[in-house]
Amino acid sequence: MTKMMTKEDVTEMILSAKRTAGLTWEGIAEQIGMSPVWTHSAAMGMNAMPKDKADALASAMGLPQEASLVLQESPTKIWEQSVPTDPCIYRLYEIVGVYGPTIKALIHEKFGDGIMSAIDFDMQITRVENPKGDRVKIEMSGKYLGYNSW
Amino acid sequence: MTKMMTKEDVTEMILSAKRTAGLTWEGIAEQIGMSPVWTHSAAMGMNAMPKDKADALASAMGLPQEASLVLQESPTKIWEQSVPTDPCIYRLYEIVGVYGPTIKALIHEKFGDGIMSAIDFDMQITRVENPKGDRVKIEMSGKYLGYNSW
Amino acid sequence: MTKMMTKEDVTEMILSAKRTAGLTWEGIAEQIGMSPVWTHSAAMGMNAMPKDKADALASAMGLPQEASLVLQESPTKIWEQSVPTDPCIYRLYEIVGVYGPTIKALIHEKFGDGIMSAIDFDMQITRVENPKGDRVKIEMSGKYLGYNSW
Amino acid sequence: MTKMMTKEDVTEMILSAKRTAGLTWEGIAEQIGMSPVWTHSAAMGMNAMPKDKADALASAMGLPQEASLVLQESPTKIWEQSVPTDPCIYRLYEIVGVYGPTIKALIHEKFGDGIMSAIDFDMQITRVENPKGDRVKIEMSGKYLGYNSW
Amino acid sequence: MTKMMTKEDVTEMILSAKRTAGLTWEGIAEQIGMSPVWTHSAAMGMNAMPKDKADALASAMGLPQEASLVLQESPTKIWEQSVPTDPCIYRLYEIVGVYGPTIKALIHEKFGDGIMSAIDFDMQITRVENPKGDRVKIEMSGKYLGYNSW
Amino acid sequence: MTKMMTKEDVTEMILSAKRTAGLTWEGIAEQIGMSPVWTHSAAMGMNAMPKDKADALASAMGLPQEASLVLQESPTKIWEQSVPTDPCIYRLYEIVGVYGPTIKALIHEKFGDGIMSAIDFDMQITRVENPKGDRVKIEMSGKYLGYNSW
Amino acid sequence: MTKMMTKEDVTEMILSAKRTAGLTWEGIAEQIGMSPVWTHSAAMGMNAMPKDKADALASAMGLPQEASLVLQESPTKIWEQSVPTDPCIYRLYEIVGVYGPTIKALIHEKFGDGIMSAIDFDMQITRVENPKGDRVKIEMSGKYLGYNSW
Amino acid sequence: MTKMMTKEDVTEMILSAKRTAGLTWEGIAEQIGMSPVWTHSAAMGMNAMPKDKADALASAMGLPQEASLVLQESPTKIWEQSVPTDPCIYRLYEIVGVYGPTIKALIHEKFGDGIMSAIDFDMQITRVENPKGDRVKIEMSGKYLGYNSW
Amino acid sequence: MTKMMTKEDVTEMILSAKRTAGLTWEGIAEQIGMSPVWTHSAAMGMNAMPKDKADALASAMGLPQEASLVLQESPTKIWEQSVPTDPCIYRLYEIVGVYGPTIKALIHEKFGDGIMSAIDFDMQITRVENPKGDRVKIEMSGKYLGYNSW
Amino acid sequence: MTKMMTKEDVTEMILSAKRTAGLTWEGIAEQIGMSPVWTHSAAMGMNAMPKDKADALASAMGLPQEASLVLQESPTKIWEQSVPTDPCIYRLYEIVGVYGPTIKALIHEKFGDGIMSAIDFDMQITRVENPKGDRVKIEMSGKYLGYNSW
């Protein structure tokens, strides 16, 4: 019984091709006409690709044809660590712990009782020059969803 | 033995005064000349206030004098739930789970091996009008810190 | 320092009035013109009430005026047990464990890559007569939200 | 020592045949005369199949004969994550957290002290068109079971 | 605001009356015409009592009238420790860990794919004399519930 | 380096031979003159077998000679899930949660301060016919062990 | 409603009397003619006392009469931390982690398949002089219990 | 790339040789002139061996030369289960839970504020004959370490 | 029944006196002739004080006489969060996660198989000026303890 | 599909070469002109190496060329055990538990509201001779980072 090609297999193929060819995520994203955040996320198996983008990525990275099918499938999004240990990711978790109630209070003040969607959502990451040390800027945008009464 | 006034006591005094007077966080923040995010966070006991801001807040909200001292003390930042259950806060946690490795990869690509500081950090929250439904915009900015070798 | 009235206080007042007056949730819901599910949920402090409904509930149950303000505030939704122990609630948790991947697969098949909203959401519970033993029917309806690419 | 064929093996065979043949769960379910929810669940190894349905599925998907035996065995239902991370499944978990006590209260009000069975249970998932955005409808039906006194 | 009488309050009243009067659970159970297992469980707030039994218990133990109402309410069954530490209770947990898969296999062999109900359920505990040391006998009986296909 | 034969290997051999030969646990138990509960448990690697029973099982199932040695070794009893997810096993866990304190109270009342042994222990499972639906009967018997003072 | 006297109340009374009178556990144990280990454990509410010892302790420490009844009741043994943080107790936990499998292997080698009872159990703690630094000696003795086959 | 020989590999070699040759831990320990507790522990990879003992064990069990090097390396002591499930090991864990605070109190009373070392530590296990049933005796000895002030 | 004075009570008295008098830990430590690290730790109830230091602290802070007795008692060291959330403390936890195996490897290389004691231990914290930003220096010193063989 | 070379692969190559050649971490560190702490940490995959150091290490240890690339990649820092079990590492964890709040209090006293960075960080480990037993000295130095207000 041959094993089915999985999202993990495709991620490894992409990382391997990227290392060999010395590519960047910015460069790969440009090749398929999408943002670097979304492109990386889909390459990691955390987002599904529309057919044209999956074909473009497969062709740009020299992946076998089945890989495009796999990239189009809806992923099951799993993270193993409920509290992430990597310092770079932990700092984001810490921000949620420290500022989560504040974000919630201000969303309620500005919009009413509801949330920011994590589905109808996008994000940009940029480098901002600063004489005291450059800064990472993260911009998130999500649709406001209000609770309904019935 | 009388109980010391704690950060929790001061938070409750602020919330009570806010409810009675029908204030908003935007309004309170304006009165002390700071951003709403930072003001709410300090009022919740998640950030320490410089003396002038603590005095201003105490006076604006009609708090007893000891409250200003309490607001100036360095808080011990504690959150009880390692995975938050409130839907509005959980969505932020989910974003860290889904996009954490992506943010990490792009920081490494743009800056090198390091992290975005959660200490030398600020944040804004705004409402962005949109015909398909208004959107919540969260902007985070943190100093890049590179690992050193020795 | 007097304690602020909390969501928990209001919940206890409602339960106490309900026990004393021998009311049902169906009856209470009818008095404020809303569904029993939503009414109970808001009374438990798991949903915020619009002003008119909060006033109606406060008046119907003989609650003090501040209680209406409290019912209108956005709750922080907290549940203590990540795996519920009460058998009636556990069975629902078990259904999510057993059928969660199935619901996911069929949503993807019928709609594409996305989810059923738990915010723009409503639910009904009915008793269905059946000669082999009456059945509980739970109907959930939530807006489909598709992931976007950017 | 050759390895026994397991439920996981059969699930992978079904998924592989489905990808190759471009089938849908609705289509597979129709071929064996069962509902899509139950068919998917059994294919995932979360329900046992009666012999005729197992034979029908094995024949429809071109599985080896032993696969039908495996499909008929009682599964040990295991889920690894006590709190699911996949957003589509998490929303269902969140509904149990937020509305679990409400469902419990209304079952008690309509039936008495008891639960909805998760064993003598069935479920349908449908797409409901809606001008503000189509909705996912989930209907669950489980036999009411009352606690007995002795 | 006076506090509502809770299940915990009633349990404490019963335990206090039992200690003062030097009663046994066997004796209390006999007074209300029920089994000791069920009587203790309901007194601990883990089962709801029918009106006549609640009245009988309240009268036998000299409880205030509201206590009978409380005994009739459906309890929310909560246990704090997912792994119990008390040695007497832990041994039962251990039996489930060691023999759970065996009980499951034999239920499947004798009945088909299904479970023993923990709702339509009863239990007896008896002391069995034995020259090598007396033995505890626990007899559980629960209705078989088969999974259905649909 | 060849791998040692483990308890898991022997369990798989037994299950494989059982499936191929269409045997039942009752039948296997009868062949070695032991109860089905104990036989299944030892076959799963949760109990050690005396030499004569291990030889009898190995010969009845056509296992290699080393398998008998393995069946005689004291197992390390491990279960992965502190809260079991399989519904059939979970119901047993739930019974311990709900009735554990009751069983404890009645053991103390009938015997004194002590426990029911889970080591000097046996169990039977039987099917009891019942017009309202057949019932599973589980009988456990364990030696009473009293705490000593010193 | 007056609160019942609990095990915690009695423990606090004993500790308070001990501090005031400047007693030692050795001294208290001697007064009631029992070992220091068992005496401390019962005083902490982790063991039940026979009537004569409970009366002796109550009288020696000047406790109210109800305290003797409480000392005689079977405790529910609860520890909050599954991994203890106190360094003195943690070291014992570490010994179980490091040497647990070794103790198990040697019990099996010396006795057969079984365990050392933690119920029919006693323990002594002594100080052993040693020129390189005095040593703590802990001696545990528990009845061997063999698994039975049936 | 060939895999390095690990502690786990050496443990398996020892267990395999022991099963084949029908040895006991007492016998193996005698061959290398050490106690059975320490010998088993080192063979399991939970203690490092001095060179002469590692060579002696390797030669006695017929292990390859690299095995002696591996036996001499400092192990990283890992146990997977924070609460052990095996009944024989769990009883030890239970003893720490029940008697931990007692051991702590008596160490403080006999020595002062400090602990029993789990590093400068040894242990013996013996079988003690007893007409009511033989007993397991465990003797632990660890150096007392006092906290220092500075 | 009056409550005994606890370590928590004494900690609160010290913090309250410190806030009122505007003291620093450096100043308090100097008054009793000990280091700031040890003084703070003992004031928090994480170390026991010798009689003379406890008397000195009680007198310096104006505490009641019983407080000195409490400061001398051996504390039970408890921390609630196995992973600390406060950012300042979390960074230390992170250092243990990232560099723990490295510290272990270098201790083994420099000393042999053993550990650094956390009991016979001391620590200093100093501020080191640096043109790129001042640095926190933490110096820990603990006795090396070697594992023994027996 | 060939597997990509991972950080784990490179770590194993380094450990294997070190064992074969009988090297020490001090020696390896000297060869590449870095400290032993940092060198070990990078070899374990917990820090990224600059190109020249990675090349130097690869050449010194005889690693294939791709290994240098792998050593330069930013690692995802993962530790599996939130509470480490190895005694040498646990003692460090314990120090954080016992002295974490003290370190925090003194940083706040000496610097203001902020933390010691674990990123702009270095560490030395030395052996300090002492007639009462040699001591391990750990020196950590991290940049102070102050919270900002905005």
Tab-separated table of N, CA and C in Angstrom, chain F residues 10-109:
chain	number	residue	atom	x	y	z
F	10	VAL	N	2.896	-9.483	21.043
F	10	VAL	CA	2.096	-10.669	21.336
F	10	VAL	C	0.604	-10.342	21.249
F	11	THR	N	0.233	-9.155	21.726
F	11	THR	CA	-1.174	-8.748	21.602
F	11	THR	C	-1.604	-8.739	20.145
F	12	GLU	N	-0.743	-8.182	19.297
F	12	GLU	CA	-1.118	-8.123	17.881
F	12	GLU	C	-1.229	-9.526	17.276
F	13	MET	N	-0.327	-10.419	17.679
F	13	MET	CA	-0.414	-11.808	17.168
F	13	MET	C	-1.733	-12.461	17.579
F	14	ILE	N	-2.142	-12.213	18.812
F	14	ILE	CA	-3.382	-12.826	19.293
F	14	ILE	C	-4.587	-12.262	18.547
F	15	LEU	N	-4.604	-10.931	18.386
F	15	LEU	CA	-5.734	-10.308	17.694
F	15	LEU	C	-5.800	-10.771	16.248
F	16	SER	N	-4.632	-10.929	15.654
F	16	SER	CA	-4.600	-11.342	14.253
F	16	SER	C	-5.105	-12.776	14.112
F	17	ALA	N	-4.643	-13.647	15.003
F	17	ALA	CA	-5.101	-15.050	14.953
F	17	ALA	C	-6.594	-15.124	15.250
F	18	LYS	N	-7.055	-14.303	16.162
F	18	LYS	CA	-8.486	-14.295	16.513
F	18	LYS	C	-9.337	-13.858	15.322
F	19	ARG	N	-8.897	-12.819	14.601
F	19	ARG	CA	-9.678	-12.349	13.455
F	19	ARG	C	-9.707	-13.413	12.351
F	20	THR	N	-8.550	-13.976	12.105
F	20	THR	CA	-8.447	-14.968	11.042
F	20	THR	C	-9.307	-16.193	11.348
F	21	ALA	N	-9.274	-16.633	12.595
F	21	ALA	CA	-9.998	-17.856	12.953
F	21	ALA	C	-11.426	-17.583	13.383
F	22	GLY	N	-11.800	-16.316	13.442
F	22	GLY	CA	-13.170	-15.989	13.832
F	22	GLY	C	-13.512	-16.443	15.241
F	23	LEU	N	-12.587	-16.303	16.159
F	23	LEU	CA	-12.815	-16.735	17.546
F	23	LEU	C	-13.500	-15.641	18.366
F	24	THR	N	-13.954	-16.028	19.563
F	24	THR	CA	-14.488	-15.055	20.522
F	24	THR	C	-13.647	-15.134	21.790
F	25	TRP	N	-13.742	-14.083	22.619
F	25	TRP	CA	-12.991	-14.102	23.881
F	25	TRP	C	-13.537	-15.184	24.811
F	26	GLU	N	-14.837	-15.377	24.760
F	26	GLU	CA	-15.427	-16.461	25.554
F	26	GLU	C	-14.797	-17.805	25.166
F	27	GLY	N	-14.679	-18.000	23.859
F	27	GLY	CA	-14.137	-19.265	23.375
F	27	GLY	C	-12.677	-19.439	23.753
F	28	ILE	N	-11.906	-18.365	23.605
F	28	ILE	CA	-10.474	-18.441	23.944
F	28	ILE	C	-10.318	-18.719	25.441
F	29	ALA	N	-11.133	-18.025	26.241
F	29	ALA	CA	-11.050	-18.187	27.693
F	29	ALA	C	-11.360	-19.638	28.082
F	30	GLU	N	-12.364	-20.199	27.427
F	30	GLU	CA	-12.745	-21.578	27.729
F	30	GLU	C	-11.591	-22.542	27.410
F	31	GLN	N	-10.908	-22.254	26.323
F	31	GLN	CA	-9.811	-23.145	25.918
F	31	GLN	C	-8.696	-23.195	26.957
F	32	ILE	N	-8.514	-22.101	27.684
F	32	ILE	CA	-7.430	-22.115	28.677
F	32	ILE	C	-7.990	-22.229	30.100
F	33	GLY	N	-9.306	-22.396	30.189
F	33	GLY	CA	-9.902	-22.653	31.496
F	33	GLY	C	-9.895	-21.459	32.450
F	34	MET	N	-10.011	-20.258	31.906
F	34	MET	CA	-10.045	-19.049	32.750
F	34	MET	C	-11.268	-18.209	32.360
F	35	SER	N	-11.507	-17.134	33.097
F	35	SER	CA	-12.646	-16.274	32.784
F	35	SER	C	-12.335	-15.401	31.571
F	36	PRO	N	-13.370	-14.955	30.863
F	36	PRO	CA	-13.122	-14.074	29.710
F	36	PRO	C	-12.489	-12.740	30.115
F	37	VAL	N	-12.889	-12.179	31.248
F	37	VAL	CA	-12.329	-10.879	31.642
F	37	VAL	C	-10.820	-11.004	31.832
F	38	TRP	N	-10.405	-11.965	32.618
F	38	TRP	CA	-8.979	-12.104	32.901
F	38	TRP	C	-8.199	-12.467	31.639
F	39	THR	N	-8.786	-13.333	30.821
F	39	THR	CA	-8.093	-13.771	29.596
F	39	THR	C	-7.859	-12.589	28.655
F	40	HIS	N	-8.901	-11.809	28.444
F	40	HIS	CA	-8.741	-10.652	27.553
F	40	HIS	C	-7.701	-9.694	28.119
F	41	SER	N	-7.787	-9.450	29.406
F	41	SER	CA	-6.876	-8.505	30.043
F	41	SER	C	-5.418	-8.952	29.902
F	42	ALA	N	-5.174	-10.224	30.109
F	42	ALA	CA	-3.802	-10.729	29.957
F	42	ALA	C	-3.364	-10.682	28.497
F	43	ALA	N	-4.296	-10.954	27.582
F	43	ALA	CA	-3.950	-10.900	26.158
F	43	ALA	C	-3.611	-9.477	25.731
F	44	MET	N	-4.226	-8.508	26.384
F	44	MET	CA	-3.942	-7.098	26.081
F	44	MET	C	-2.647	-6.637	26.749
F	45	GLY	N	-2.026	-7.485	27.541
F	45	GLY	CA	-0.794	-7.096	28.223
F	45	GLY	C	-1.048	-6.346	29.509
F	46	MET	N	-2.225	-6.517	30.093
F	46	MET	CA	-2.537	-5.813	31.341
F	46	MET	C	-2.504	-6.749	32.558
F	47	ASN	N	-2.218	-8.016	32.347
F	47	ASN	CA	-2.011	-8.946	33.449
F	47	ASN	C	-0.975	-9.971	33.010
F	48	ALA	N	-0.229	-10.515	33.984
F	48	ALA	CA	0.753	-11.565	33.687
F	48	ALA	C	0.068	-12.921	33.788
F	49	MET	N	0.506	-13.869	32.983
F	49	MET	CA	-0.082	-15.206	32.998
F	49	MET	C	0.837	-16.183	33.720
F	50	PRO	N	0.266	-17.088	34.526
F	50	PRO	CA	1.070	-18.194	35.042
F	50	PRO	C	1.553	-19.047	33.855
F	51	LYS	N	2.639	-19.780	34.077
F	51	LYS	CA	3.261	-20.501	32.958
F	51	LYS	C	2.283	-21.421	32.224
F	52	ASP	N	1.483	-22.180	32.959
F	52	ASP	CA	0.616	-23.152	32.275
F	52	ASP	C	-0.429	-22.460	31.403
F	53	LYS	N	-0.933	-21.331	31.871
F	53	LYS	CA	-1.929	-20.620	31.070
F	53	LYS	C	-1.284	-19.961	29.848
F	54	ALA	N	-0.090	-19.444	30.042
F	54	ALA	CA	0.622	-18.812	28.920
F	54	ALA	C	0.925	-19.853	27.844
F	55	ASP	N	1.371	-21.028	28.275
F	55	ASP	CA	1.638	-22.090	27.304
F	55	ASP	C	0.357	-22.507	26.593
F	56	ALA	N	-0.716	-22.627	27.378
F	56	ALA	CA	-1.991	-23.037	26.778
F	56	ALA	C	-2.462	-22.013	25.750
F	57	LEU	N	-2.337	-20.736	26.075
F	57	LEU	CA	-2.789	-19.713	25.136
F	57	LEU	C	-1.922	-19.710	23.882
F	58	ALA	N	-0.603	-19.785	24.093
F	58	ALA	CA	0.312	-19.792	22.949
F	58	ALA	C	-0.014	-20.956	22.027
F	59	SER	N	-0.283	-22.105	22.622
F	59	SER	CA	-0.556	-23.271	21.782
F	59	SER	C	-1.927	-23.136	21.116
F	60	ALA	N	-2.918	-22.640	21.846
F	60	ALA	CA	-4.255	-22.510	21.263
F	60	ALA	C	-4.275	-21.524	20.101
F	61	MET	N	-3.478	-20.482	20.190
F	61	MET	CA	-3.506	-19.445	19.159
F	61	MET	C	-2.383	-19.623	18.137
F	62	GLY	N	-1.550	-20.637	18.300
F	62	GLY	CA	-0.472	-20.861	17.352
F	62	GLY	C	0.617	-19.814	17.420
F	63	LEU	N	0.963	-19.378	18.612
F	63	LEU	CA	1.997	-18.346	18.777
F	63	LEU	C	3.372	-18.993	18.897
F	64	PRO	N	4.432	-18.275	18.526
F	64	PRO	CA	5.798	-18.803	18.700
F	64	PRO	C	6.115	-18.967	20.197
F	65	GLN	N	7.142	-19.801	20.474
F	65	GLN	CA	7.428	-20.177	21.856
F	65	GLN	C	7.778	-18.983	22.746
F	66	GLU	N	8.517	-18.004	22.191
F	66	GLU	CA	8.918	-16.856	23.002
F	66	GLU	C	7.693	-16.110	23.524
F	67	ALA	N	6.592	-16.201	22.806
F	67	ALA	CA	5.379	-15.482	23.215
F	67	ALA	C	4.920	-15.910	24.598
F	68	SER	N	5.093	-17.180	24.913
F	68	SER	CA	4.667	-17.643	26.229
F	68	SER	C	5.505	-16.962	27.320
F	69	LEU	N	6.804	-16.837	27.075
F	69	LEU	CA	7.666	-16.123	28.045
F	69	LEU	C	7.175	-14.694	28.240
F	70	VAL	N	6.838	-14.069	27.144
F	70	VAL	CA	6.410	-12.669	27.206
F	70	VAL	C	5.098	-12.553	27.987
F	71	LEU	N	4.195	-13.483	27.759
F	71	LEU	CA	2.903	-13.442	28.473
F	71	LEU	C	3.079	-13.620	29.974
F	72	GLN	N	4.185	-14.268	30.386
F	72	GLN	CA	4.411	-14.503	31.804
F	72	GLN	C	5.073	-13.325	32.516
F	73	GLU	N	5.612	-12.392	31.747
F	73	GLU	CA	6.310	-11.269	32.386
F	73	GLU	C	5.334	-10.285	33.008
F	74	SER	N	5.758	-9.672	34.121
F	74	SER	CA	4.920	-8.662	34.774
F	74	SER	C	4.811	-7.443	33.877
F	75	PRO	N	3.615	-7.054	33.521
F	75	PRO	CA	3.482	-5.886	32.638
F	75	PRO	C	3.645	-4.582	33.402
F	76	THR	N	4.076	-3.560	32.684
F	76	THR	CA	3.970	-2.188	33.183
F	76	THR	C	2.669	-1.648	32.620
F	77	LYS	N	1.712	-1.395	33.513
F	77	LYS	CA	0.356	-1.052	33.083
F	77	LYS	C	0.271	0.438	32.793
F	78	ILE	N	0.121	0.768	31.527
F	78	ILE	CA	0.109	2.173	31.130
F	78	ILE	C	-1.162	2.457	30.359
F	79	TRP	N	-1.835	3.566	30.713
F	79	TRP	CA	-2.902	4.059	29.838
F	79	TRP	C	-2.584	5.506	29.560
F	80	GLU	N	-2.773	5.872	28.293
F	80	GLU	CA	-2.316	7.172	27.798
F	80	GLU	C	-3.245	8.305	28.206
F	81	GLN	N	-4.543	8.034	28.231
F	81	GLN	CA	-5.520	9.111	28.418
F	81	GLN	C	-5.968	9.147	29.871
F	82	SER	N	-5.672	10.239	30.574
F	82	SER	CA	-6.119	10.277	31.971
F	82	SER	C	-7.643	10.384	32.032
F	83	VAL	N	-8.254	10.984	31.016
F	83	VAL	CA	-9.712	10.927	30.862
F	83	VAL	C	-9.966	10.207	29.550
F	84	PRO	N	-10.504	8.974	29.588
F	84	PRO	CA	-10.676	8.204	28.350
F	84	PRO	C	-11.715	8.844	27.444
F	85	THR	N	-11.475	8.847	26.118
F	85	THR	CA	-12.451	9.441	25.206
F	85	THR	C	-13.445	8.429	24.660
F	86	ASP	N	-13.085	7.172	24.558
F	86	ASP	CA	-14.035	6.203	23.994
F	86	ASP	C	-15.308	6.182	24.841
F	87	PRO	N	-16.480	6.373	24.220
F	87	PRO	CA	-17.716	6.486	25.002
F	87	PRO	C	-17.975	5.303	25.925
F	88	CYS	N	-17.655	4.101	25.470
F	88	CYS	CA	-17.947	2.929	26.296
F	88	CYS	C	-17.085	2.943	27.563
F	89	ILE	N	-15.840	3.378	27.446
F	89	ILE	CA	-14.944	3.436	28.610
F	89	ILE	C	-15.218	4.706	29.414
F	90	TYR	N	-15.535	5.796	28.714
F	90	TYR	CA	-15.810	7.038	29.438
F	90	TYR	C	-16.956	6.870	30.429
F	91	ARG	N	-18.013	6.110	30.031
F	91	ARG	CA	-19.145	5.945	30.950
F	91	ARG	C	-18.684	5.347	32.286
F	92	LEU	N	-17.699	4.452	32.239
F	92	LEU	CA	-17.167	3.868	33.478
F	92	LEU	C	-16.441	4.938	34.288
F	93	TYR	N	-15.676	5.774	33.577
F	93	TYR	CA	-14.989	6.886	34.236
F	93	TYR	C	-16.010	7.817	34.889
F	94	GLU	N	-17.090	8.075	34.176
F	94	GLU	CA	-18.136	8.963	34.701
F	94	GLU	C	-18.769	8.379	35.962
F	95	ILE	N	-18.965	7.065	35.964
F	95	ILE	CA	-19.534	6.413	37.149
F	95	ILE	C	-18.607	6.615	38.350
F	96	VAL	N	-17.294	6.538	38.120
F	96	VAL	CA	-16.351	6.777	39.216
F	96	VAL	C	-16.453	8.226	39.702
F	97	GLY	N	-16.609	9.157	38.745
F	97	GLY	CA	-16.720	10.563	39.139
F	97	GLY	C	-17.987	10.837	39.935
F	98	VAL	N	-19.103	10.278	39.454
F	98	VAL	CA	-20.384	10.562	40.100
F	98	VAL	C	-20.542	9.761	41.393
F	99	TYR	N	-20.214	8.472	41.354
F	99	TYR	CA	-20.502	7.605	42.504
F	99	TYR	C	-19.284	7.271	43.366
F	100	GLY	N	-18.104	7.747	42.988
F	100	GLY	CA	-16.906	7.447	43.782
F	100	GLY	C	-17.057	7.823	45.253
F	101	PRO	N	-17.455	9.046	45.560
F	101	PRO	CA	-17.600	9.417	46.976
F	101	PRO	C	-18.657	8.584	47.695
F	102	THR	N	-19.662	8.117	46.954
F	102	THR	CA	-20.702	7.284	47.555
F	102	THR	C	-20.147	5.894	47.890
F	103	ILE	N	-19.424	5.312	46.958
F	103	ILE	CA	-18.832	3.990	47.216
F	103	ILE	C	-17.899	4.091	48.421
F	104	LYS	N	-17.123	5.160	48.461
F	104	LYS	CA	-16.203	5.379	49.582
F	104	LYS	C	-16.975	5.458	50.913
F	105	ALA	N	-18.046	6.229	50.929
F	105	ALA	CA	-18.791	6.414	52.180
F	105	ALA	C	-19.375	5.091	52.664
F	106	LEU	N	-19.860	4.284	51.720
F	106	LEU	CA	-20.490	3.032	52.131
F	106	LEU	C	-19.450	1.988	52.530
F	107	ILE	N	-18.293	1.971	51.886
F	107	ILE	CA	-17.210	1.078	52.350
F	107	ILE	C	-16.832	1.465	53.776
F	108	HIS	N	-16.697	2.740	54.046
F	108	HIS	CA	-16.332	3.167	55.405
F	108	HIS	C	-17.421	2.753	56.404
F	109	GLU	N	-18.678	2.858	55.977
F	109	GLU	CA	-19.764	2.512	56.896
F	109	GLU	C	-19.826	1.009	57.170
